[in-house]
Tab-separated table of C-alpha atoms in Angstrom:
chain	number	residue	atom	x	y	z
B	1	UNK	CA	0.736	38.202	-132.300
B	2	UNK	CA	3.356	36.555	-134.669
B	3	UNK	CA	3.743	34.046	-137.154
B	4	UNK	CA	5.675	32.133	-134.486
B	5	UNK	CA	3.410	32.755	-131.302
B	6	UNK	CA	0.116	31.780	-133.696
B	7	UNK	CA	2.179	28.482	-134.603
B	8	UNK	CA	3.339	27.568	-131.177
B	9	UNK	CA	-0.768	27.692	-129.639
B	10	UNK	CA	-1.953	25.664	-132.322
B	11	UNK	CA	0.992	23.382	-130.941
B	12	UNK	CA	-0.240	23.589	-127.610
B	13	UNK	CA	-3.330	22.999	-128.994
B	14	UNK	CA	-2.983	20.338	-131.260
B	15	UNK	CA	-0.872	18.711	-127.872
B	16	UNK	CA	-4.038	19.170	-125.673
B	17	UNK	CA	-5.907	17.633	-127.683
B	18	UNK	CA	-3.998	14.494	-128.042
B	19	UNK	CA	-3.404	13.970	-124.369
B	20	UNK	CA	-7.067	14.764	-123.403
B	21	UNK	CA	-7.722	11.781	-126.493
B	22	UNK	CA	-5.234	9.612	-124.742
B	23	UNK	CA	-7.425	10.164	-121.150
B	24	UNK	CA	-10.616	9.418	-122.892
B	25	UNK	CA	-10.318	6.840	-125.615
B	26	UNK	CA	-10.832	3.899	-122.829
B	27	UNK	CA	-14.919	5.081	-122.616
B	28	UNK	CA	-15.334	4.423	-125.867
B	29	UNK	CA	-16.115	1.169	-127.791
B	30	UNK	CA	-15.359	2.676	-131.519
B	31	UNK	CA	-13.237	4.441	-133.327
B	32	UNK	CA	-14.554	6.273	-136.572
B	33	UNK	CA	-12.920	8.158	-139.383
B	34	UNK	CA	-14.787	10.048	-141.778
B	35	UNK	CA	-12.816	12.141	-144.752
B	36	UNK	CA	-13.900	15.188	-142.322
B	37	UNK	CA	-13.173	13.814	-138.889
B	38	UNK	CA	-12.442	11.482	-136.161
B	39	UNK	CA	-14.614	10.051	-133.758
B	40	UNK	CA	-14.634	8.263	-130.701
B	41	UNK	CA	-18.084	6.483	-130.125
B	42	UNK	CA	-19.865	3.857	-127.984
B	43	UNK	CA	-23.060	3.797	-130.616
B	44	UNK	CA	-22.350	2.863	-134.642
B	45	UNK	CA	-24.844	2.397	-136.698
B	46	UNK	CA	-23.483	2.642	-140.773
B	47	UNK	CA	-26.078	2.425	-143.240
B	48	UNK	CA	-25.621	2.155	-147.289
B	49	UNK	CA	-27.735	4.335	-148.859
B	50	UNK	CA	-28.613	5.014	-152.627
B	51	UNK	CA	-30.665	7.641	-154.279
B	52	UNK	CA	-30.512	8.689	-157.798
B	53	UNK	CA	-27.679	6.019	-158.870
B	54	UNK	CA	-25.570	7.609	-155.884
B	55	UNK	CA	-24.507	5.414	-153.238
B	56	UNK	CA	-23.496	7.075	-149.977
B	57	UNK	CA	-22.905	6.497	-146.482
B	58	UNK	CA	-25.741	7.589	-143.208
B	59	UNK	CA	-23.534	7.296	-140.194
B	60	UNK	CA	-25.405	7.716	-136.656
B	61	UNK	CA	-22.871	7.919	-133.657
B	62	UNK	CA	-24.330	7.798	-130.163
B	63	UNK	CA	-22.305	8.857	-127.100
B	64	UNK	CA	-19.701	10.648	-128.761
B	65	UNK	CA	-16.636	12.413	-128.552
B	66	UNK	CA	-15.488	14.472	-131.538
B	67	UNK	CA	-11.508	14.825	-132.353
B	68	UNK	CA	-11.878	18.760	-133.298
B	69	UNK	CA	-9.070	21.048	-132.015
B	70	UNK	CA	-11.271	24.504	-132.305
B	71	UNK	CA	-14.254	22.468	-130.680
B	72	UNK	CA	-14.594	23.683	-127.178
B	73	UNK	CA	-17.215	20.595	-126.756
B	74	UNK	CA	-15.952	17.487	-127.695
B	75	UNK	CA	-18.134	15.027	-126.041
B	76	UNK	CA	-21.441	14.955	-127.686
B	77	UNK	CA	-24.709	12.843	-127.326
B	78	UNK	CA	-25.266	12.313	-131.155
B	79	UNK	CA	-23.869	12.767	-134.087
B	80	UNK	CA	-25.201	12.276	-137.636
B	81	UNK	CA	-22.634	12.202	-140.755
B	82	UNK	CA	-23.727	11.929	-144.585
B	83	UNK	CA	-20.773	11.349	-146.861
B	84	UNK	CA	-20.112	9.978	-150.594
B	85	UNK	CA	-16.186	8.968	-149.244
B	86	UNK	CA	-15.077	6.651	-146.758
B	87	UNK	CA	-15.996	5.744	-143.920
B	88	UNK	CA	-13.747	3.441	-141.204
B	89	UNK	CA	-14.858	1.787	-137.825
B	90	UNK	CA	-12.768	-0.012	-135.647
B	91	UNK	CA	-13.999	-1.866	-132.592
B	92	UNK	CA	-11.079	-1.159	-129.824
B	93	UNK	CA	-10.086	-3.981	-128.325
B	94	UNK	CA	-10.725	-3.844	-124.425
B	95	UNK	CA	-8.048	-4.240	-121.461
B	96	UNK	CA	-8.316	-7.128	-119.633
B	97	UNK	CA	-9.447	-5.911	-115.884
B	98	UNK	CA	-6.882	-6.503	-113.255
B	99	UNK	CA	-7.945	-7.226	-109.808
């Protein structure tokens, strides 16, 4: 395999990944960043935490779907993050139904 053939799957790859987020991201209620990754979510709970002068984040995600291209299964039940960084959530903003 070549440079060029390795670069052009994780194209196709990357591509996947962003359509099959763009067929999903109306289940989902949240939208979460994390330095590490990005999360859809219907379930947020962020908690402040503080031990030993440290503050950090406990992030609990329920009903999940992960934004990992090497992850062969994105939607997962739970998730639990710990992180010192950043951490963003978004409520999306829900279509209007049409009947």
């Amino acid at each position: 395999m070549s440079a060029e053939d390795l670069e052009n799957y994780e194209t196709e790859m990357e591509l996947a990944l962003y359509r099959e987020y763009r067929d999903v991201v109306g289940l989902f209620a949240y939208v979460v960043e994390t330095e590490r990754r990005f999360y859809l979510a219907n379930q947020v709970d962020l908690q402040v935490r503080s031990a030993a002068g440290e503050v950090y984040f406990e992030l609990r995600l329920g009903d999940a779907w992960v934004w990992d291209v090497y992850r062969s299964a994105r939607f997962v039940k739970s998730v639990r993050v710990v992180t010192f960084k950043d951490v963003n959530v978004e409520e999306l903003a829900k279509a209007e139904l049409a009947l």
